[in-house]
Short mmCIF file of C-alpha atoms in Angstrom, two decimals:
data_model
loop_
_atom_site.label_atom_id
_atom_site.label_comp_id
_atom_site.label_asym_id
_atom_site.label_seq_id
_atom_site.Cartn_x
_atom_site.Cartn_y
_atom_site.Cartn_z
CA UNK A 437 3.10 61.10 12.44
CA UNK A 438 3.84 64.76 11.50
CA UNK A 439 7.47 63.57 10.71
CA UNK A 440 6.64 60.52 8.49
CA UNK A 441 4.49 62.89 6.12
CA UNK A 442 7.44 65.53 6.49
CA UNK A 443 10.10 62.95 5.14
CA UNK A 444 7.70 61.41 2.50
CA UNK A 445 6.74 65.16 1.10
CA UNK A 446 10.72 66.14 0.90
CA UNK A 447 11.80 62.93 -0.08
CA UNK A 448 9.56 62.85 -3.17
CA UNK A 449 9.59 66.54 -4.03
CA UNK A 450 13.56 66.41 -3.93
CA UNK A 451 13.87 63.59 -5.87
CA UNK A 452 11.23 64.52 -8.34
CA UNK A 453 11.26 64.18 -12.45
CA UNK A 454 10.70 66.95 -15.37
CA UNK A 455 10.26 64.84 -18.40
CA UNK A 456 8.57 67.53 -20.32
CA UNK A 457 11.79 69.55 -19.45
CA UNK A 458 13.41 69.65 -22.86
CA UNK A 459 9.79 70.79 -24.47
CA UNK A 460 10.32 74.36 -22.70
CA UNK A 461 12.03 77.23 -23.15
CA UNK A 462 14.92 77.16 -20.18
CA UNK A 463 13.27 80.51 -18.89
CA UNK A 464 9.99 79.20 -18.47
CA UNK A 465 10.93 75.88 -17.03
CA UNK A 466 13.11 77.76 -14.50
CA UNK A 467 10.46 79.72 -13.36
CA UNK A 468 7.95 77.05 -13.33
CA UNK A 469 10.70 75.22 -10.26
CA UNK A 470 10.69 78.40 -8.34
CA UNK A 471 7.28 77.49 -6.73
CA UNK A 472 8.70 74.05 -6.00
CA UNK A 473 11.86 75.63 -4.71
CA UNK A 474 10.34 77.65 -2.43
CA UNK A 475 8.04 74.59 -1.40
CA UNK A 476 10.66 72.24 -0.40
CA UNK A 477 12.72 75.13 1.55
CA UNK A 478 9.47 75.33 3.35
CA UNK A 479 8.57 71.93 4.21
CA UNK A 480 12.11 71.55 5.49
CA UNK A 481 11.74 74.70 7.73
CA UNK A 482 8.59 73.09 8.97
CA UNK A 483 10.67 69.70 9.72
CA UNK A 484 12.38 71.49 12.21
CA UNK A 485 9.72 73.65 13.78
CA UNK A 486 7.37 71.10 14.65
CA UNK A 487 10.72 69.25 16.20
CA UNK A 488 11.52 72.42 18.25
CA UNK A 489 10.92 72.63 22.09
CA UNK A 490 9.01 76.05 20.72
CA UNK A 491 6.50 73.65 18.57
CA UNK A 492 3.33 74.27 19.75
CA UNK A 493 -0.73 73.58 19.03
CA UNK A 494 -1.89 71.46 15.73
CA UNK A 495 2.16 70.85 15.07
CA UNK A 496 3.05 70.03 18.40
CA UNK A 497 0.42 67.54 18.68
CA UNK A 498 0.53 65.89 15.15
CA UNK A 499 4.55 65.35 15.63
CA UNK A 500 3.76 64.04 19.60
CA UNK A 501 1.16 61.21 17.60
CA UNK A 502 2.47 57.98 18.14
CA UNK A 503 2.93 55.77 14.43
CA UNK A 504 0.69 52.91 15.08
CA UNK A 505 1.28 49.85 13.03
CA UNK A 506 -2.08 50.34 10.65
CA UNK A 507 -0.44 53.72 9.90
CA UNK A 508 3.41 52.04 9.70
CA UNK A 509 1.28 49.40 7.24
CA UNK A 510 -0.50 52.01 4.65
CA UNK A 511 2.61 53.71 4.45
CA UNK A 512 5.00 50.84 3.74
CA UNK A 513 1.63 50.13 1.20
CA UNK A 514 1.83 53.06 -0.58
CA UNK A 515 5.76 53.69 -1.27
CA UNK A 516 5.82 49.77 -2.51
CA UNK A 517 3.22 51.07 -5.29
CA UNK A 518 5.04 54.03 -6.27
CA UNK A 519 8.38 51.49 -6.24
CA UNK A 520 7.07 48.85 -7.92
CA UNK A 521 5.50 51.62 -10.26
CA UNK A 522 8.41 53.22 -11.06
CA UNK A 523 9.90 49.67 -12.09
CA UNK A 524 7.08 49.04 -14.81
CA UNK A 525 7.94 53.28 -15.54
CA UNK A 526 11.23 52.69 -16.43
CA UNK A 527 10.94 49.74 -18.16
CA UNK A 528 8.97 51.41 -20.87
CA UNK A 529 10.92 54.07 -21.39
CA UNK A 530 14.11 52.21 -21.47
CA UNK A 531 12.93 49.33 -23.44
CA UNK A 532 15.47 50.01 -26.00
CA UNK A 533 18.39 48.95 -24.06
CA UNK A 534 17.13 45.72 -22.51
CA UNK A 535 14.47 47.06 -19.68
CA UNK A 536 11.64 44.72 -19.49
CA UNK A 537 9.26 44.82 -16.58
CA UNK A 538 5.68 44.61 -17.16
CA UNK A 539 2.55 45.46 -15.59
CA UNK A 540 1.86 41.64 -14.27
CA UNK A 541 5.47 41.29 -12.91
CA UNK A 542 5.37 44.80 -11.04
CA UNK A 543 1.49 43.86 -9.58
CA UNK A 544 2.85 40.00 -8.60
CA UNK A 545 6.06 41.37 -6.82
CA UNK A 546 3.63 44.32 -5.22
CA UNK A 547 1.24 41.50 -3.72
CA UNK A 548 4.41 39.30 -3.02
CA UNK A 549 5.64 42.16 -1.01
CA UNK A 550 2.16 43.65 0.54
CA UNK A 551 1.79 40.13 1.64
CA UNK A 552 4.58 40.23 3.80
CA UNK A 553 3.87 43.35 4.97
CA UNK A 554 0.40 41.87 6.17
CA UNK A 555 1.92 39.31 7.64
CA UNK A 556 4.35 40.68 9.87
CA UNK A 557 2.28 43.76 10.71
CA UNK A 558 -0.66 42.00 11.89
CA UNK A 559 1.83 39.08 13.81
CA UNK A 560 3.06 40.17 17.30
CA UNK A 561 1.28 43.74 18.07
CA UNK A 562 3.47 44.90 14.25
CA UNK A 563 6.76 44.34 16.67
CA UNK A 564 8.69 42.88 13.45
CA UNK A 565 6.97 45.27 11.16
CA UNK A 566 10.20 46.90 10.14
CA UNK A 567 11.79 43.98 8.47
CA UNK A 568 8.89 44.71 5.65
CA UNK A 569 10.94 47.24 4.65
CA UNK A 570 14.28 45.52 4.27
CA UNK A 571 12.56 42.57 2.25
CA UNK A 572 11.27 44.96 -0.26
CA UNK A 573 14.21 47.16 -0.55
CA UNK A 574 16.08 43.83 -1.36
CA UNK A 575 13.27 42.47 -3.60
CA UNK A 576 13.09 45.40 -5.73
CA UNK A 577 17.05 45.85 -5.93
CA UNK A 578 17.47 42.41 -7.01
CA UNK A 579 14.25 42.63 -9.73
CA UNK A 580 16.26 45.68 -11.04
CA UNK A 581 19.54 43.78 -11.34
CA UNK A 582 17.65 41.40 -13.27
CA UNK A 583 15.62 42.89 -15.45
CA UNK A 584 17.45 46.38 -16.19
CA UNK A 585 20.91 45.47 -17.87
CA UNK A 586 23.32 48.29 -16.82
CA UNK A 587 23.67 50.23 -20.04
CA UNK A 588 26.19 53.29 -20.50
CA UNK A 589 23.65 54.96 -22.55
CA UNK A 590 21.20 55.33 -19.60
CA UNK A 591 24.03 56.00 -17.00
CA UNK A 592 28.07 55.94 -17.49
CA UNK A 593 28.45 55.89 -13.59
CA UNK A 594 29.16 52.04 -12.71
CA UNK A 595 30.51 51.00 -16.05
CA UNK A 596 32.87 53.69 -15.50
CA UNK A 597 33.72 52.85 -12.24
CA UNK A 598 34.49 48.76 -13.29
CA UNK A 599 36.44 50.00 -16.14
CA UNK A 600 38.24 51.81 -13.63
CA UNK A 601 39.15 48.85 -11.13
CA UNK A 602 39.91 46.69 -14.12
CA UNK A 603 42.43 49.17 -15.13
CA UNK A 604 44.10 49.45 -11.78
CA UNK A 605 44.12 45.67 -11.41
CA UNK A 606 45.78 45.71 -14.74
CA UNK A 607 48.63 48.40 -13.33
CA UNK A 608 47.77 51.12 -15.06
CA UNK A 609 46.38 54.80 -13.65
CA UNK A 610 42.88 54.88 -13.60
CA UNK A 611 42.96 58.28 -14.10
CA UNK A 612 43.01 58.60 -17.61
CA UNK A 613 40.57 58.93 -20.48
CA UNK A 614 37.57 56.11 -21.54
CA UNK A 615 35.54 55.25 -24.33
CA UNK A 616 32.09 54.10 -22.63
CA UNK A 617 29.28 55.22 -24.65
CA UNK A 618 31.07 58.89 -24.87
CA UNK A 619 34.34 59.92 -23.74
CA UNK A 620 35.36 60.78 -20.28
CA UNK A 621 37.75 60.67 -17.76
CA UNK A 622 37.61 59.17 -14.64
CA UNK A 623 36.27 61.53 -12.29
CA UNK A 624 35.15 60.36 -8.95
CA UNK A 625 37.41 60.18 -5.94
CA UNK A 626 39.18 56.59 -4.63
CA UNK A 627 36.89 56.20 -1.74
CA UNK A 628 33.53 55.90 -4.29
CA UNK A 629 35.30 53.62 -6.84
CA UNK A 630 37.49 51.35 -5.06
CA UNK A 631 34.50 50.27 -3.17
CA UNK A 632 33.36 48.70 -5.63
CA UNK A 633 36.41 46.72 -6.08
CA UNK A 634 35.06 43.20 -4.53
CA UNK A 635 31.76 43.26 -7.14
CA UNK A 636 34.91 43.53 -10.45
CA UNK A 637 36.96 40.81 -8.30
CA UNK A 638 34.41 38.60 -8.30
CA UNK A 639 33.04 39.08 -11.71
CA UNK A 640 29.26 40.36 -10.38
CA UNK A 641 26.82 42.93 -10.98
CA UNK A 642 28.12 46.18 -8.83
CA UNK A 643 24.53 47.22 -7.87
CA UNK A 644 25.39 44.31 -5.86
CA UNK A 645 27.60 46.22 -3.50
CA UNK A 646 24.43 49.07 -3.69
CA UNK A 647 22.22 46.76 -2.49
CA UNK A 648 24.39 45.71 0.44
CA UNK A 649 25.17 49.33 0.84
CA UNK A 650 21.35 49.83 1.27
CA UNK A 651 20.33 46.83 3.57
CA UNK A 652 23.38 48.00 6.07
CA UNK A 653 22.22 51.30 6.06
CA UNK A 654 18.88 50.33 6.64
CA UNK A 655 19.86 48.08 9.64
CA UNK A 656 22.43 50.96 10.94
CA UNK A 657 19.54 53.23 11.20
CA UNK A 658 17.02 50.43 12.74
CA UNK A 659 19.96 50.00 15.55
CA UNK A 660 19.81 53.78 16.11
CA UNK A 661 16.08 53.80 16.37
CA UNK A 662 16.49 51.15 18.73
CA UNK A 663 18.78 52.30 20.60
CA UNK A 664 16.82 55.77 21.47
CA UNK A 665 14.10 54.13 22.13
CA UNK A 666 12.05 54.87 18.88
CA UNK A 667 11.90 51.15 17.29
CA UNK A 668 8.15 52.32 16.20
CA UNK A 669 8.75 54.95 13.84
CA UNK A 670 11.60 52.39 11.86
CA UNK A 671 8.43 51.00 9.74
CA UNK A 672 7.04 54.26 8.35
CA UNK A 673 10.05 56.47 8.39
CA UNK A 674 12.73 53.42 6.92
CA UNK A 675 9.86 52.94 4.06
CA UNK A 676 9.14 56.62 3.18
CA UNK A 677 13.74 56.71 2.88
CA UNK A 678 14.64 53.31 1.48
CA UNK A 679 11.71 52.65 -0.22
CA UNK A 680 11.06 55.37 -2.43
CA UNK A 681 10.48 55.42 -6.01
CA UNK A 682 13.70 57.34 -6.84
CA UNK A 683 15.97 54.75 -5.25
CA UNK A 684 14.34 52.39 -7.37
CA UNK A 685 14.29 54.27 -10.61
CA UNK A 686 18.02 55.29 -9.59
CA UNK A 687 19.65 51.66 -9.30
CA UNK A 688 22.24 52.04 -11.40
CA UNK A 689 24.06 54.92 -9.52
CA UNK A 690 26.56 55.33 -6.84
CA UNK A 691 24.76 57.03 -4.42
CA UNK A 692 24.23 53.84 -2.03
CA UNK A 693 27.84 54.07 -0.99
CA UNK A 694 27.34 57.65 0.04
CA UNK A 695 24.05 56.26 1.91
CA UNK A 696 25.82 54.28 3.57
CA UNK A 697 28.72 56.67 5.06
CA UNK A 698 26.33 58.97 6.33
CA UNK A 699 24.42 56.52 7.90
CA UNK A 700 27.51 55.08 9.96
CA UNK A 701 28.61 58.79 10.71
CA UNK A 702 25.01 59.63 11.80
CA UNK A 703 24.15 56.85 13.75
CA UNK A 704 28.20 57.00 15.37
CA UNK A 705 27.66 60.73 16.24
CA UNK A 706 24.32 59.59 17.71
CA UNK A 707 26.06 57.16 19.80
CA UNK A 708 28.77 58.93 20.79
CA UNK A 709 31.39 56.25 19.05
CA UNK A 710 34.02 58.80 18.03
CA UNK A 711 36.67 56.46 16.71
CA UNK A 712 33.88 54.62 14.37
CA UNK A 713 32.43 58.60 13.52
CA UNK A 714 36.17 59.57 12.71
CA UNK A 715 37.11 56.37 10.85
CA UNK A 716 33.86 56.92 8.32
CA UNK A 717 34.18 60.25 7.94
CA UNK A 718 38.14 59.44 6.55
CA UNK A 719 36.53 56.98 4.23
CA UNK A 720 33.92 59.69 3.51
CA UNK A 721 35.69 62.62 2.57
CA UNK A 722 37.91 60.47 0.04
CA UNK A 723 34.57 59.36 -1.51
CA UNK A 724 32.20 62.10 -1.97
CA UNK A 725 32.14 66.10 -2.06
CA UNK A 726 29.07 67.12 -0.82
CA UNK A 727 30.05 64.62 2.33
CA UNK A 728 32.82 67.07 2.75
CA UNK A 729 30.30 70.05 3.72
CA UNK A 730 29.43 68.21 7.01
CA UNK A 731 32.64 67.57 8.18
CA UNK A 732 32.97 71.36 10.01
CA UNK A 733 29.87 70.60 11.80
CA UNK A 734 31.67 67.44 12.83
CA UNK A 735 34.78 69.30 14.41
CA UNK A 736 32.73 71.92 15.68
CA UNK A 737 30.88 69.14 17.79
CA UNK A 738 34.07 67.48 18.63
CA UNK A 739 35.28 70.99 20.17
CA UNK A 740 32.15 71.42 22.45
CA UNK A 741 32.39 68.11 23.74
CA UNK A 742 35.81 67.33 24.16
CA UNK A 743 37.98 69.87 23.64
CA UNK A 744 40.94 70.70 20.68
CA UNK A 745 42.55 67.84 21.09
CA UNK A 746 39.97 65.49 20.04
CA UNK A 747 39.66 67.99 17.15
CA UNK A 748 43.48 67.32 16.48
CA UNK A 749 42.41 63.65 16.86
CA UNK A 750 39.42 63.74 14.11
CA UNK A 751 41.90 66.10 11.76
CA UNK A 752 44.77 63.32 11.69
CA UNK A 753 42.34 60.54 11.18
CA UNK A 754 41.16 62.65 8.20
CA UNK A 755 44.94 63.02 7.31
CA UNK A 756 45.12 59.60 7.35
CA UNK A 757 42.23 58.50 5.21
CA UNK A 758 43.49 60.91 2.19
CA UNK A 759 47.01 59.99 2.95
CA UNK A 760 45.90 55.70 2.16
CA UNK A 761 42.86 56.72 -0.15
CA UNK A 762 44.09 59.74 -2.10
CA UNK A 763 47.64 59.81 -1.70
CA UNK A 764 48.77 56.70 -4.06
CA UNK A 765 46.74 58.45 -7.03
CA UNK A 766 48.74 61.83 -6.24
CA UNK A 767 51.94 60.05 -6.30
CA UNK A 768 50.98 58.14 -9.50
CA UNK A 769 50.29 61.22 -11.74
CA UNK A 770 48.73 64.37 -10.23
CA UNK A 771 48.14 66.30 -13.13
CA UNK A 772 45.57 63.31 -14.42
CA UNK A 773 44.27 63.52 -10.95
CA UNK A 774 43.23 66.94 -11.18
CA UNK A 775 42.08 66.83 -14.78
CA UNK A 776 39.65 64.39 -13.84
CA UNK A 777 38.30 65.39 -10.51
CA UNK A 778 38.44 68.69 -10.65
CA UNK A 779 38.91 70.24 -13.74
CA UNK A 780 36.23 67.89 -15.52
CA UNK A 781 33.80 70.01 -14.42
CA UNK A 782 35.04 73.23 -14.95
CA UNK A 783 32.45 75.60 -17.22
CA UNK A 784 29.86 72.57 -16.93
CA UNK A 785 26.70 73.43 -16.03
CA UNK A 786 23.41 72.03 -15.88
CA UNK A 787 20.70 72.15 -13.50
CA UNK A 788 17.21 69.82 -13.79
CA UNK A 789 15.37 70.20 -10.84
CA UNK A 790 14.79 72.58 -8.00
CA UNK A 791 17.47 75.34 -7.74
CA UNK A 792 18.73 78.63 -7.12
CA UNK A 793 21.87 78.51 -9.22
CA UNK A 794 19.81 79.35 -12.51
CA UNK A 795 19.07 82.85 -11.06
CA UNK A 796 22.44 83.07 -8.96
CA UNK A 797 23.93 82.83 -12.42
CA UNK A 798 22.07 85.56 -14.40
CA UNK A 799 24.21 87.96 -11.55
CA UNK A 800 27.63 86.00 -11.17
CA UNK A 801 30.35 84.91 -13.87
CA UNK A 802 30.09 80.72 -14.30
CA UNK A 803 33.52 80.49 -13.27
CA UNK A 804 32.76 82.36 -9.80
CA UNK A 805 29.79 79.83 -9.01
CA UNK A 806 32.24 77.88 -6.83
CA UNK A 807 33.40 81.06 -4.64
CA UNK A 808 30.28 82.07 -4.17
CA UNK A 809 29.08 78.90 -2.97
CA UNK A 810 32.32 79.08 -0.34
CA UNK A 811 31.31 82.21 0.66
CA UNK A 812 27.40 81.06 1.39
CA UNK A 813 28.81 77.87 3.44
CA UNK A 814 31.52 80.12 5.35
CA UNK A 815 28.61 82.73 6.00
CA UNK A 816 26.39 79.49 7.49
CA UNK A 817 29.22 78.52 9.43
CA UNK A 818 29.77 81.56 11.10
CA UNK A 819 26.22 81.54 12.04
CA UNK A 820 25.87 78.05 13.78
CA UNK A 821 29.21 76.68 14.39
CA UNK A 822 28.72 77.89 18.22
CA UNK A 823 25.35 76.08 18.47
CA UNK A 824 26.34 72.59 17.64
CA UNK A 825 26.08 71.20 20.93
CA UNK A 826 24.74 67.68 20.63
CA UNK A 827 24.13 65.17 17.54
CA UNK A 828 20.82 66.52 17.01
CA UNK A 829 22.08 69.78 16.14
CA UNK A 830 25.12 68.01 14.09
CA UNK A 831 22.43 66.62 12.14
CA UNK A 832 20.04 69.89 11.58
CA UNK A 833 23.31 71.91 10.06
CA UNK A 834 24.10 68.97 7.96
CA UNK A 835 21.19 68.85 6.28
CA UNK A 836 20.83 72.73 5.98
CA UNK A 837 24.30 73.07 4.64
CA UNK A 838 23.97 70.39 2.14
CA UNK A 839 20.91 72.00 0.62
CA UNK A 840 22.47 75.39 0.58
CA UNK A 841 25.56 73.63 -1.23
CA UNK A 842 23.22 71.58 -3.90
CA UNK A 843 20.79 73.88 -4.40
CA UNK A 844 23.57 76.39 -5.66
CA UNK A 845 25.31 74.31 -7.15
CA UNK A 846 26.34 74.21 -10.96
CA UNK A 847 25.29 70.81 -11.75
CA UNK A 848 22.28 69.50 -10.21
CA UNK A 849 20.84 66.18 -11.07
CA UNK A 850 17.12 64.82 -8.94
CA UNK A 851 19.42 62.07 -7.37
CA UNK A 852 21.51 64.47 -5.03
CA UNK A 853 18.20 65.54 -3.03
CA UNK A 854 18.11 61.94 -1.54
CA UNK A 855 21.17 63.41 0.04
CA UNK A 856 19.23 65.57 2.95
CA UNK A 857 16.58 63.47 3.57
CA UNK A 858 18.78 60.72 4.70
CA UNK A 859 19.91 63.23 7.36
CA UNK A 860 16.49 63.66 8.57
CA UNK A 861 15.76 60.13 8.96
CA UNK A 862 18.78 60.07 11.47
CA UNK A 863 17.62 63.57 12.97
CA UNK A 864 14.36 61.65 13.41
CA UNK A 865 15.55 59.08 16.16
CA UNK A 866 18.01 61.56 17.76
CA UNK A 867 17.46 62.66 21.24
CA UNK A 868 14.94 65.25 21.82
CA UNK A 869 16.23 68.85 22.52
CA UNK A 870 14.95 68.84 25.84
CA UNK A 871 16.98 65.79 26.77
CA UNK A 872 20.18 66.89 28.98
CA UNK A 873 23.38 66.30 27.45
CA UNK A 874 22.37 66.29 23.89
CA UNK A 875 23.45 62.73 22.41
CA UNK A 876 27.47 62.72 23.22
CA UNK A 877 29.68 62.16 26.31
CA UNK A 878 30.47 65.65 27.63
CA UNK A 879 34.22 66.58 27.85
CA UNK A 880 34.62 65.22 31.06
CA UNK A 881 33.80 61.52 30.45
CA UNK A 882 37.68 60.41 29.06
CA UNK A 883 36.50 56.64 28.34
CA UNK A 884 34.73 57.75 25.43
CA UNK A 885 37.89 59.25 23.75
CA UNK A 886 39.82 56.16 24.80
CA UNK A 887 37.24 53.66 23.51
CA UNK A 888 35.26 55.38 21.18
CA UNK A 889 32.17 53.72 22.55
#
């Protein structure tokens, strides 16, 4: 139980919105986020305390509570409000470019969905429970692909990205400079974009591709629930991740591809599938940077269980993925390559929710942001590199990391805290530390390196 109200407390204080932001003075809205700073480093801390072996007393007991399906049921309940709230939310305050959702739509697809969620919780002893949860993630997707028209004044991200396909299917270098809304290069590496390839193909909606990002990352993480043994916490825990209001407000981002890789890494790492772990992580490091920052946590692991050669092994498969994903762009013009992925964002800065780069800046130069945040990641490295030994602990340093990287980062947007929590749902259904053997093969079990099963 403990962990569900964990999750739901980071998920929504991550994710969570300022709109009186631009009615402060910078100083005083900066210090009014260092109380919420402080409170999400905390509740994090206290995610993995009460999972520790050394968890003891009230803790101990409240994360030992089994999720019973009443409990699973209230808190499917209560994320579908905020979600179907958020839909009638935005839809005032984008009304202006097309959004239209109003209060009797949001409360007939909340009953539509609560209705279900009756239905299967009370049917079979709440076995089935978890499908709730995909249904409304689905419904609410597809209610937001019809009633919020994607609109580059709201967000540039996917009309960026199509204008970028339909460019390369028209032979020219994506790369280059566009006129949607503002100007702007192109800025996001292949992996993210060309993903979305298939949605410009066919001449459909990319939140498409988001929302079958989101349902297979949903059912990726009910297999790896499953498969430990922990089918009961994939109501509660899958609502308080897929279901929460910021996904919903957030449909016309990118950020369900990302969901998606780290779910297949996670849940491969879990399993102990190395090829499928290395193959996504190729895909992921072309796609996304702050996927990047769990990739030496990934190697270290790789080391303890198998050795340098399967270290070797992930490294060329990495080589590999850059080589197909990256490479052609390189070789078509690498100067417009580097303007728009990495020079872009040079001397931006701009931070609207909980951080620690506001202050971190009053000490260090703008343009030394980036080495200090190198130096903070090596520094965290050094310290837990050696104690990676199982998928569990993977998991823990990923999530750590990431928040060390975002939180001191130059740009921060609400969106990049579902980032962590997506970690923790994984972290969630991996074995317990006091399970032997952690949650891969040990060095001496060869199949796994031949198979990657």
């Amino acid at each position: 139980m403990l962990d569900t109200v964990l999750l739901a407390m980071v998920t929504l204080l991550g994710g969570m919105l300022f709109p009186l932001r631009k009615s402060m003075p910078e100083l005083s809205f900066q210090l009014s986020l260092l109380p919420l700073t402080a409170l999400y480093l905390a509740l994090v801390l206290a995610w993995f305390g009460a999972g520790s072996k050394r968890a003891s007393g009230l803790f101990a007991r409240l994360h030992d509570m089994p999720l019973s399906p009443r409990f699973s049921m209230a808190v499917i309940a209560f994320f579908l409000v905020l979600s179907t709230g958020m839909t009638v939310y935005e839809g005032r305050l984008f009304s202006s470019m097309g959004y239209s959702m109003s209060p009797a739509g949001a409360v007939l697809l909340l009953a539509s969905l609560l209705a279900v969620v009756a239905v299967l919780g009370f049917s079979s002893g709440g076995r089935h429970l978890g499908w709730s949860v995909l249904v409304s993630l689905a419904a609410i997707q597809l209610v937001s692909i019809r009633n919020f028209p994607l609109d580059p004044a709201r967000s540039d991200m996917l009309p960026l990205i199509e204008a970028a396909c339909k460019r390369l299917l028209s032979g020219l270098d994506p790369y280059s400079e566009y006129v949607i809304h503002d100007w702007l290069r192109l800025t996001y590496l292949p992996g993210l974009w060309l993903t979305y390839m298939p949605a410009v193909l066919l001449g459909i909606d990319p939140r498409f591709v988001n929302l079958l990002c989101l349902a297979s990352a949903f059912l990726v993480f009910r297999h790896s629930a499953l498969t430990a043994g922990r089918e009961a916490v994939v109501p509660a825990l899958g609502a308080v991740f897929f279901l929460n209001p910021w996904l919903a407000f957030r449909h016309d981002v990118y950020l369900p591809v990302v969901i998606l890789q780290i779910a297949l890494f996670s849940a491969a790492v879990l399993q102990g599938r190395v090829r499928l772990a290395n193959a996504v992580f190729a895909w992921a490091l072309c796609t996304y940077q702050f996927l990047w920052v769990a990739f030496p946590f990934y190697l270290a692991l790789q080391y303890r269980r198998y050795g340098s050669r399967a270290v070797l092994g992930t490294l060329a498969w990495a080589a590999g993925g850059v080589l197909l994903l990256v490479g052609p762009f390189l070789a078509w013009s690498a100067q417009q390559f580097y303007f728009g992925v990495i020079r872009s964002w040079r001397g931006a800065f701009n931070v609207e929710t909980i951080n620690l780069s506001y202050w971190i800046l009053g000490i260090v130069p703008l343009r030394l942001v980036k080495a200090v945040q190198a130096g903070l990641l090596l520094v965290f490295c050094a310290l837990t590199l050696r104690r990676i030994v199982s998928g569990r602990s993977f998991l823990a340093a990923a999530t750590a990391a990431t928040i060390l990287v975002i939180l001191t980062n130059q740009l921060i947007w609400h969106y990049f805290f579902i980032i962590p929590p997506l970690y923790l749902l994984f972290h969630a259904v991996a074995p317990a530390p006091d399970r032997a053997g952690g949650s891969l093969p040990g060095r001496t079990d060869p199949c796994c390196l031949m198979t990657g099963d």
